[in-house]
């Protein structure tokens, strides 16, 4: 299971959202569960809730995704860096042929986008 946290999910995890906490626990404790934090979304989450970036980056089950050239080019065509990097990270790759699911507390943000969504709204 490959899951990409958007900035709203990251901020929610820092505020004690039980669903986000379960994802973090599974990524740490269960084989086959992978949790990703796109760096641009991590910055936005930290702006919304200071300390979020440092906390999530320190968790062993969370992989922080760098902004590489391909991601930067994808971001250039979008309105916000956080959403664009998240969407880019969720796209299929050779490692993840089915792509990844975007975990969010703002599922309407992803309406009409080519991503699968996991609603973390309590």
mmCIF file of N, CA and C in Angstrom:
data_model
loop_
_atom_site.group_PDB
_atom_site.id
_atom_site.type_symbol
_atom_site.label_atom_id
_atom_site.label_comp_id
_atom_site.label_asym_id
_atom_site.label_seq_id
_atom_site.Cartn_x
_atom_site.Cartn_y
_atom_site.Cartn_z
ATOM 1 N N UNK A 1 0.849 -1.160 0.000
ATOM 2 C CA UNK A 1 0.000 0.000 0.000
ATOM 3 C C UNK A 1 0.900 1.229 0.000
ATOM 4 N N UNK A 2 0.751 2.067 -0.997
ATOM 5 C CA UNK A 2 1.542 3.287 -1.129
ATOM 6 C C UNK A 2 0.612 4.481 -0.933
ATOM 7 N N UNK A 3 0.940 5.309 0.038
ATOM 8 C CA UNK A 3 0.095 6.449 0.368
ATOM 9 C C UNK A 3 0.949 7.708 0.431
ATOM 10 N N UNK A 4 0.468 8.763 -0.223
ATOM 11 C CA UNK A 4 1.124 10.061 -0.209
ATOM 12 C C UNK A 4 0.290 10.990 0.673
ATOM 13 N N UNK A 5 0.925 11.587 1.660
ATOM 14 C CA UNK A 5 0.245 12.554 2.521
ATOM 15 C C UNK A 5 0.259 13.921 1.845
ATOM 16 N N UNK A 6 -0.912 14.563 1.756
ATOM 17 C CA UNK A 6 -0.888 15.949 1.306
ATOM 18 C C UNK A 6 -0.671 16.843 2.521
ATOM 19 N N UNK A 7 -0.568 18.146 2.305
ATOM 20 C CA UNK A 7 -0.268 19.054 3.410
ATOM 21 C C UNK A 7 -1.342 19.047 4.489
ATOM 22 N N UNK A 8 -2.608 18.838 4.109
ATOM 23 C CA UNK A 8 -3.672 18.822 5.118
ATOM 24 C C UNK A 8 -3.571 17.583 5.996
ATOM 25 N N UNK A 9 -3.189 16.452 5.406
ATOM 26 C CA UNK A 9 -3.031 15.211 6.174
ATOM 27 C C UNK A 9 -1.846 15.320 7.123
ATOM 28 N N UNK A 10 -0.778 15.968 6.667
ATOM 29 C CA UNK A 10 0.396 16.146 7.527
ATOM 30 C C UNK A 10 0.061 17.018 8.731
ATOM 31 N N UNK A 11 -0.636 18.124 8.487
ATOM 32 C CA UNK A 11 -1.028 19.004 9.594
ATOM 33 C C UNK A 11 -1.975 18.283 10.539
ATOM 34 N N UNK A 12 -2.882 17.484 9.992
ATOM 35 C CA UNK A 12 -3.825 16.733 10.822
ATOM 36 C C UNK A 12 -3.102 15.711 11.695
ATOM 37 N N UNK A 13 -2.066 15.081 11.139
ATOM 38 C CA UNK A 13 -1.297 14.113 11.930
ATOM 39 C C UNK A 13 -0.682 14.793 13.141
ATOM 40 N N UNK A 14 -0.210 16.007 12.959
ATOM 41 C CA UNK A 14 0.373 16.761 14.061
ATOM 42 C C UNK A 14 -0.631 17.222 15.091
ATOM 43 N N UNK A 15 -1.895 17.202 14.708
ATOM 44 C CA UNK A 15 -2.967 17.620 15.621
ATOM 45 C C UNK A 15 -3.686 16.429 16.238
ATOM 46 N N UNK A 16 -3.138 15.237 16.042
ATOM 47 C CA UNK A 16 -3.706 14.062 16.684
ATOM 48 C C UNK A 16 -4.810 13.358 15.919
ATOM 49 N N UNK A 17 -4.929 13.587 14.611
ATOM 50 C CA UNK A 17 -5.932 12.898 13.807
ATOM 51 C C UNK A 17 -5.678 11.390 13.888
ATOM 52 N N UNK A 18 -6.650 10.653 14.386
ATOM 53 C CA UNK A 18 -6.468 9.215 14.636
ATOM 54 C C UNK A 18 -6.239 8.429 13.346
ATOM 55 N N UNK A 19 -6.888 8.818 12.257
ATOM 56 C CA UNK A 19 -6.704 8.101 10.996
ATOM 57 C C UNK A 19 -5.295 8.316 10.437
ATOM 58 N N UNK A 20 -4.799 9.535 10.521
ATOM 59 C CA UNK A 20 -3.427 9.813 10.080
ATOM 60 C C UNK A 20 -2.427 9.064 10.964
ATOM 61 N N UNK A 21 -2.694 9.029 12.244
ATOM 62 C CA UNK A 21 -1.804 8.305 13.171
ATOM 63 C C UNK A 21 -1.760 6.820 12.849
ATOM 64 N N UNK A 22 -2.889 6.260 12.473
ATOM 65 C CA UNK A 22 -2.924 4.837 12.104
ATOM 66 C C UNK A 22 -2.090 4.567 10.857
ATOM 67 N N UNK A 23 -2.162 5.473 9.889
ATOM 68 C CA UNK A 23 -1.348 5.310 8.685
ATOM 69 C C UNK A 23 0.139 5.338 9.029
ATOM 70 N N UNK A 24 0.523 6.262 9.879
ATOM 71 C CA UNK A 24 1.921 6.378 10.283
ATOM 72 C C UNK A 24 2.365 5.110 11.009
ATOM 73 N N UNK A 25 1.520 4.608 11.882
ATOM 74 C CA UNK A 25 1.852 3.383 12.610
ATOM 75 C C UNK A 25 2.012 2.209 11.649
ATOM 76 N N UNK A 26 1.084 2.062 10.716
ATOM 77 C CA UNK A 26 1.154 0.944 9.768
ATOM 78 C C UNK A 26 2.410 1.017 8.907
ATOM 79 N N UNK A 27 2.746 2.219 8.457
ATOM 80 C CA UNK A 27 3.943 2.376 7.620
ATOM 81 C C UNK A 27 5.203 2.002 8.388
ATOM 82 N N UNK A 28 5.177 2.191 9.683
ATOM 83 C CA UNK A 28 6.330 1.855 10.516
ATOM 84 C C UNK A 28 6.352 0.373 10.891
ATOM 85 N N UNK A 29 5.190 -0.199 11.146
ATOM 86 C CA UNK A 29 5.130 -1.535 11.743
ATOM 87 C C UNK A 29 4.786 -2.673 10.777
ATOM 88 N N UNK A 30 4.140 -2.381 9.667
ATOM 89 C CA UNK A 30 3.672 -3.451 8.795
ATOM 90 C C UNK A 30 4.404 -3.462 7.457
ATOM 91 N N UNK A 31 4.903 -4.619 7.057
ATOM 92 C CA UNK A 31 5.556 -4.717 5.746
ATOM 93 C C UNK A 31 4.548 -4.430 4.629
ATOM 94 N N UNK A 32 5.016 -3.796 3.575
ATOM 95 C CA UNK A 32 4.153 -3.516 2.433
ATOM 96 C C UNK A 32 3.386 -2.213 2.540
ATOM 97 N N UNK A 33 3.544 -1.482 3.632
ATOM 98 C CA UNK A 33 2.902 -0.178 3.792
ATOM 99 C C UNK A 33 3.970 0.901 3.648
ATOM 100 N N UNK A 34 3.744 1.835 2.746
ATOM 101 C CA UNK A 34 4.694 2.899 2.478
ATOM 102 C C UNK A 34 3.983 4.240 2.546
ATOM 103 N N UNK A 35 4.579 5.166 3.257
ATOM 104 C CA UNK A 35 4.001 6.494 3.459
ATOM 105 C C UNK A 35 4.999 7.534 2.984
ATOM 106 N N UNK A 36 4.538 8.450 2.128
ATOM 107 C CA UNK A 36 5.409 9.438 1.515
ATOM 108 C C UNK A 36 4.968 10.855 1.882
ATOM 109 N N UNK A 37 5.956 11.721 2.082
ATOM 110 C CA UNK A 37 5.715 13.130 2.373
ATOM 111 C C UNK A 37 6.454 13.960 1.326
ATOM 112 N N UNK A 38 5.749 14.458 0.306
ATOM 113 C CA UNK A 38 6.412 15.310 -0.682
ATOM 114 C C UNK A 38 6.932 16.579 0.003
ATOM 115 N N UNK A 39 8.164 16.947 -0.297
ATOM 116 C CA UNK A 39 8.790 18.061 0.422
ATOM 117 C C UNK A 39 8.027 19.374 0.275
ATOM 118 N N UNK A 40 7.437 19.647 -0.876
ATOM 119 C CA UNK A 40 6.681 20.895 -1.045
ATOM 120 C C UNK A 40 5.430 20.913 -0.163
ATOM 121 N N UNK A 41 4.780 19.773 -0.032
ATOM 122 C CA UNK A 41 3.621 19.673 0.848
ATOM 123 C C UNK A 41 4.052 19.760 2.304
ATOM 124 N N UNK A 42 5.219 19.241 2.607
ATOM 125 C CA UNK A 42 5.757 19.300 3.968
ATOM 126 C C UNK A 42 5.992 20.753 4.391
ATOM 127 N N UNK A 43 6.472 21.562 3.466
ATOM 128 C CA UNK A 43 6.685 22.987 3.754
ATOM 129 C C UNK A 43 5.350 23.666 4.071
ATOM 130 N N UNK A 44 4.326 23.399 3.266
ATOM 131 C CA UNK A 44 3.011 24.009 3.500
ATOM 132 C C UNK A 44 2.407 23.543 4.822
ATOM 133 N N UNK A 45 2.569 22.279 5.137
ATOM 134 C CA UNK A 45 2.056 21.764 6.416
ATOM 135 C C UNK A 45 2.757 22.442 7.581
ATOM 136 N N UNK A 46 4.055 22.673 7.438
ATOM 137 C CA UNK A 46 4.813 23.327 8.500
ATOM 138 C C UNK A 46 4.424 24.789 8.642
ATOM 139 N N UNK A 47 4.065 25.428 7.551
ATOM 140 C CA UNK A 47 3.575 26.814 7.615
ATOM 141 C C UNK A 47 2.248 26.872 8.364
ATOM 142 N N UNK A 48 1.396 25.875 8.119
ATOM 143 C CA UNK A 48 0.091 25.828 8.780
ATOM 144 C C UNK A 48 0.223 25.446 10.249
ATOM 145 N N UNK A 49 1.159 24.570 10.542
ATOM 146 C CA UNK A 49 1.368 24.104 11.917
ATOM 147 C C UNK A 49 2.863 23.921 12.139
ATOM 148 N N UNK A 50 3.528 24.961 12.657
ATOM 149 C CA UNK A 50 4.983 24.892 12.852
ATOM 150 C C UNK A 50 5.402 23.667 13.671
ATOM 151 N N UNK A 51 6.478 23.036 13.219
ATOM 152 C CA UNK A 51 6.996 21.838 13.873
ATOM 153 C C UNK A 51 6.589 20.559 13.166
ATOM 154 N N UNK A 52 5.611 20.653 12.262
ATOM 155 C CA UNK A 52 5.117 19.473 11.553
ATOM 156 C C UNK A 52 6.207 18.831 10.700
ATOM 157 N N UNK A 53 6.960 19.631 9.981
ATOM 158 C CA UNK A 53 7.975 19.085 9.077
ATOM 159 C C UNK A 53 9.037 18.314 9.845
ATOM 160 N N UNK A 54 9.550 18.901 10.904
ATOM 161 C CA UNK A 54 10.585 18.235 11.689
ATOM 162 C C UNK A 54 10.055 16.935 12.293
ATOM 163 N N UNK A 55 8.823 16.984 12.786
ATOM 164 C CA UNK A 55 8.231 15.795 13.398
ATOM 165 C C UNK A 55 8.063 14.672 12.371
ATOM 166 N N UNK A 56 7.425 14.958 11.241
ATOM 167 C CA UNK A 56 7.183 13.916 10.241
ATOM 168 C C UNK A 56 8.483 13.386 9.648
ATOM 169 N N UNK A 57 9.443 14.271 9.408
ATOM 170 C CA UNK A 57 10.711 13.840 8.825
ATOM 171 C C UNK A 57 11.481 12.915 9.764
ATOM 172 N N UNK A 58 11.204 12.994 11.052
ATOM 173 C CA UNK A 58 11.911 12.150 12.012
ATOM 174 C C UNK A 58 11.274 10.769 12.185
ATOM 175 N N UNK A 59 10.103 10.562 11.643
ATOM 176 C CA UNK A 59 9.410 9.282 11.804
ATOM 177 C C UNK A 59 9.992 8.233 10.857
ATOM 178 N N UNK A 60 10.331 7.048 11.382
ATOM 179 C CA UNK A 60 10.971 6.029 10.541
ATOM 180 C C UNK A 60 10.080 5.481 9.432
ATOM 181 N N UNK A 61 8.773 5.567 9.552
ATOM 182 C CA UNK A 61 7.884 5.013 8.536
ATOM 183 C C UNK A 61 7.525 5.983 7.432
ATOM 184 N N UNK A 62 8.047 7.210 7.490
ATOM 185 C CA UNK A 62 7.703 8.237 6.508
ATOM 186 C C UNK A 62 8.923 8.533 5.636
ATOM 187 N N UNK A 63 8.720 8.477 4.335
ATOM 188 C CA UNK A 63 9.779 8.806 3.379
ATOM 189 C C UNK A 63 9.516 10.197 2.818
ATOM 190 N N UNK A 64 10.446 11.108 3.028
ATOM 191 C CA UNK A 64 10.324 12.460 2.478
ATOM 192 C C UNK A 64 10.822 12.423 1.043
ATOM 193 N N UNK A 65 9.986 12.919 0.135
ATOM 194 C CA UNK A 65 10.332 12.918 -1.292
ATOM 195 C C UNK A 65 10.924 14.264 -1.683
ATOM 196 N N UNK A 66 12.108 14.223 -2.263
ATOM 197 C CA UNK A 66 12.782 15.436 -2.715
ATOM 198 C C UNK A 66 12.096 16.012 -3.943
ATOM 199 N N UNK A 67 12.366 17.283 -4.167
ATOM 200 C CA UNK A 67 11.888 17.945 -5.366
ATOM 201 C C UNK A 67 12.960 17.771 -6.439
ATOM 202 N N UNK A 68 12.764 16.774 -7.303
ATOM 203 C CA UNK A 68 13.720 16.540 -8.381
ATOM 204 C C UNK A 68 13.272 17.303 -9.631
ATOM 205 N N UNK A 69 14.028 17.198 -10.686
ATOM 206 C CA UNK A 69 13.727 17.955 -11.899
ATOM 207 C C UNK A 69 12.356 17.618 -12.466
ATOM 208 N N UNK A 70 12.021 16.329 -12.535
ATOM 209 C CA UNK A 70 10.714 15.935 -13.088
ATOM 210 C C UNK A 70 9.576 16.509 -12.252
ATOM 211 N N UNK A 71 9.719 16.489 -10.930
ATOM 212 C CA UNK A 71 8.689 17.061 -10.059
ATOM 213 C C UNK A 71 8.616 18.569 -10.246
ATOM 214 N N UNK A 72 9.759 19.225 -10.362
ATOM 215 C CA UNK A 72 9.778 20.683 -10.557
ATOM 216 C C UNK A 72 9.069 21.070 -11.848
ATOM 217 N N UNK A 73 9.276 20.303 -12.910
ATOM 218 C CA UNK A 73 8.602 20.587 -14.175
ATOM 219 C C UNK A 73 7.098 20.378 -14.057
ATOM 220 N N UNK A 74 6.678 19.365 -13.299
ATOM 221 C CA UNK A 74 5.244 19.124 -13.086
ATOM 222 C C UNK A 74 4.634 20.253 -12.265
ATOM 223 N N UNK A 75 5.353 20.737 -11.276
ATOM 224 C CA UNK A 75 4.867 21.812 -10.413
ATOM 225 C C UNK A 75 4.666 23.097 -11.193
ATOM 226 N N UNK A 76 5.491 23.326 -12.184
ATOM 227 C CA UNK A 76 5.434 24.560 -12.952
ATOM 228 C C UNK A 76 4.078 24.767 -13.627
ATOM 229 N N UNK A 77 3.334 23.687 -13.843
ATOM 230 C CA UNK A 77 2.046 23.802 -14.538
ATOM 231 C C UNK A 77 0.859 23.881 -13.581
ATOM 232 N N UNK A 78 1.092 23.835 -12.283
ATOM 233 C CA UNK A 78 0.003 23.813 -11.289
ATOM 234 C C UNK A 78 -0.086 25.126 -10.522
ATOM 235 N N UNK A 79 -1.167 25.290 -9.763
ATOM 236 C CA UNK A 79 -1.382 26.513 -8.993
ATOM 237 C C UNK A 79 -0.577 26.559 -7.707
ATOM 238 N N UNK A 80 -0.500 25.444 -6.973
ATOM 239 C CA UNK A 80 0.261 25.442 -5.723
ATOM 240 C C UNK A 80 1.315 24.344 -5.770
ATOM 241 N N UNK A 81 2.429 24.615 -5.143
ATOM 242 C CA UNK A 81 3.518 23.650 -5.117
ATOM 243 C C UNK A 81 3.135 22.416 -4.320
ATOM 244 N N UNK A 82 2.443 22.608 -3.205
ATOM 245 C CA UNK A 82 2.090 21.479 -2.335
ATOM 246 C C UNK A 82 1.201 20.479 -3.064
ATOM 247 N N UNK A 83 0.136 20.955 -3.668
ATOM 248 C CA UNK A 83 -0.785 20.063 -4.370
ATOM 249 C C UNK A 83 -0.113 19.423 -5.591
ATOM 250 N N UNK A 84 0.673 20.209 -6.306
ATOM 251 C CA UNK A 84 1.331 19.684 -7.502
ATOM 252 C C UNK A 84 2.344 18.596 -7.153
ATOM 253 N N UNK A 85 3.138 18.807 -6.109
ATOM 254 C CA UNK A 85 4.134 17.801 -5.733
ATOM 255 C C UNK A 85 3.445 16.539 -5.215
ATOM 256 N N UNK A 86 2.350 16.714 -4.482
ATOM 257 C CA UNK A 86 1.581 15.566 -3.993
ATOM 258 C C UNK A 86 1.015 14.766 -5.157
ATOM 259 N N UNK A 87 0.400 15.463 -6.105
ATOM 260 C CA UNK A 87 -0.175 14.779 -7.262
ATOM 261 C C UNK A 87 0.909 14.085 -8.071
ATOM 262 N N UNK A 88 2.021 14.740 -8.259
ATOM 263 C CA UNK A 88 3.141 14.128 -8.988
ATOM 264 C C UNK A 88 3.615 12.858 -8.282
ATOM 265 N N UNK A 89 3.732 12.917 -6.963
ATOM 266 C CA UNK A 89 4.207 11.768 -6.185
ATOM 267 C C UNK A 89 3.244 10.596 -6.236
ATOM 268 N N UNK A 90 1.975 10.866 -6.471
ATOM 269 C CA UNK A 90 0.963 9.803 -6.497
ATOM 270 C C UNK A 90 0.850 9.110 -7.857
ATOM 271 N N UNK A 91 1.515 9.642 -8.859
ATOM 272 C CA UNK A 91 1.424 9.060 -10.200
ATOM 273 C C UNK A 91 2.141 7.720 -10.267
ATOM 274 N N UNK A 92 1.717 6.854 -11.190
ATOM 275 C CA UNK A 92 2.386 5.551 -11.340
ATOM 276 C C UNK A 92 3.869 5.709 -11.689
ATOM 277 N N UNK A 93 4.671 4.792 -11.157
ATOM 278 C CA UNK A 93 6.107 4.724 -11.434
ATOM 279 C C UNK A 93 6.457 3.253 -11.628
ATOM 280 N N UNK A 94 7.658 2.950 -12.068
ATOM 281 C CA UNK A 94 8.037 1.534 -12.173
ATOM 282 C C UNK A 94 7.939 0.807 -10.822
ATOM 283 N N UNK A 95 8.236 1.506 -9.719
ATOM 284 C CA UNK A 95 8.129 0.899 -8.384
ATOM 285 C C UNK A 95 6.678 0.744 -7.936
ATOM 286 N N UNK A 96 5.831 1.653 -8.404
ATOM 287 C CA UNK A 96 4.412 1.669 -8.024
ATOM 288 C C UNK A 96 3.560 1.746 -9.290
ATOM 289 N N UNK A 97 3.383 0.647 -10.003
ATOM 290 C CA UNK A 97 2.662 0.703 -11.278
ATOM 291 C C UNK A 97 1.215 1.186 -11.155
ATOM 292 N N UNK A 98 0.616 1.015 -9.978
ATOM 293 C CA UNK A 98 -0.752 1.492 -9.776
ATOM 294 C C UNK A 98 -0.784 2.889 -9.170
ATOM 295 N N UNK A 99 0.373 3.487 -8.977
ATOM 296 C CA UNK A 99 0.425 4.803 -8.351
ATOM 297 C C UNK A 99 0.229 4.680 -6.855
ATOM 298 N N UNK A 100 -0.069 5.804 -6.237
ATOM 299 C CA UNK A 100 -0.282 5.843 -4.796
ATOM 300 C C UNK A 100 -1.599 6.551 -4.509
ATOM 301 N N UNK A 101 -2.078 6.375 -3.314
ATOM 302 C CA UNK A 101 -3.307 7.015 -2.861
ATOM 303 C C UNK A 101 -2.930 8.292 -2.121
ATOM 304 N N UNK A 102 -3.688 9.356 -2.338
ATOM 305 C CA UNK A 102 -3.451 10.619 -1.640
ATOM 306 C C UNK A 102 -4.324 10.653 -0.388
ATOM 307 N N UNK A 103 -3.675 10.746 0.773
ATOM 308 C CA UNK A 103 -4.391 10.895 2.037
ATOM 309 C C UNK A 103 -4.572 12.384 2.294
ATOM 310 N N UNK A 104 -5.786 12.782 2.653
ATOM 311 C CA UNK A 104 -6.114 14.195 2.801
ATOM 312 C C UNK A 104 -7.259 14.412 3.779
ATOM 313 N N UNK A 105 -7.325 15.597 4.332
ATOM 314 C CA UNK A 105 -8.514 15.994 5.105
ATOM 315 C C UNK A 105 -9.344 16.994 4.300
ATOM 316 N N UNK A 106 -8.949 17.225 3.050
ATOM 317 C CA UNK A 106 -9.690 18.115 2.146
ATOM 318 C C UNK A 106 -9.940 17.396 0.821
ATOM 319 N N UNK A 107 -10.792 16.359 0.841
ATOM 320 C CA UNK A 107 -10.977 15.544 -0.366
ATOM 321 C C UNK A 107 -11.524 16.324 -1.565
ATOM 322 N N UNK A 108 -12.279 17.390 -1.328
ATOM 323 C CA UNK A 108 -12.820 18.173 -2.446
ATOM 324 C C UNK A 108 -11.722 18.834 -3.260
ATOM 325 N N UNK A 109 -10.578 19.077 -2.628
ATOM 326 C CA UNK A 109 -9.438 19.672 -3.328
ATOM 327 C C UNK A 109 -9.010 18.795 -4.500
ATOM 328 N N UNK A 110 -9.236 17.508 -4.387
ATOM 329 C CA UNK A 110 -8.754 16.570 -5.391
ATOM 330 C C UNK A 110 -9.812 16.179 -6.417
ATOM 331 N N UNK A 111 -10.996 16.793 -6.351
ATOM 332 C CA UNK A 111 -12.050 16.512 -7.335
ATOM 333 C C UNK A 111 -11.556 16.815 -8.738
ATOM 334 N N UNK A 112 -11.765 15.890 -9.626
ATOM 335 C CA UNK A 112 -11.381 16.078 -11.011
ATOM 336 C C UNK A 112 -9.911 15.834 -11.308
ATOM 337 N N UNK A 113 -9.123 15.536 -10.280
ATOM 338 C CA UNK A 113 -7.698 15.249 -10.487
ATOM 339 C C UNK A 113 -7.508 13.735 -10.662
ATOM 340 N N UNK A 114 -6.488 13.339 -11.390
ATOM 341 C CA UNK A 114 -6.270 11.904 -11.661
ATOM 342 C C UNK A 114 -5.559 11.179 -10.515
ATOM 343 N N UNK A 115 -6.148 11.236 -9.322
ATOM 344 C CA UNK A 115 -5.575 10.551 -8.163
ATOM 345 C C UNK A 115 -6.684 9.851 -7.392
ATOM 346 N N UNK A 116 -6.299 8.786 -6.702
ATOM 347 C CA UNK A 116 -7.224 8.126 -5.762
ATOM 348 C C UNK A 116 -7.046 8.813 -4.420
ATOM 349 N N UNK A 117 -8.151 8.966 -3.686
ATOM 350 C CA UNK A 117 -8.130 9.747 -2.456
ATOM 351 C C UNK A 117 -8.576 8.903 -1.269
ATOM 352 N N UNK A 118 -7.874 9.079 -0.149
ATOM 353 C CA UNK A 118 -8.249 8.495 1.125
ATOM 354 C C UNK A 118 -8.605 9.651 2.045
ATOM 355 N N UNK A 119 -9.870 9.756 2.400
ATOM 356 C CA UNK A 119 -10.369 10.858 3.225
ATOM 357 C C UNK A 119 -10.049 10.583 4.694
ATOM 358 N N UNK A 120 -9.268 11.452 5.300
ATOM 359 C CA UNK A 120 -8.893 11.302 6.715
ATOM 360 C C UNK A 120 -9.736 12.185 7.618
ATOM 361 N N UNK A 121 -10.824 12.735 7.092
ATOM 362 C CA UNK A 121 -11.693 13.563 7.900
ATOM 363 C C UNK A 121 -12.328 12.699 8.988
ATOM 364 N N UNK A 122 -12.172 13.109 10.266
ATOM 365 C CA UNK A 122 -12.758 12.293 11.335
ATOM 366 C C UNK A 122 -14.272 12.316 11.322
#
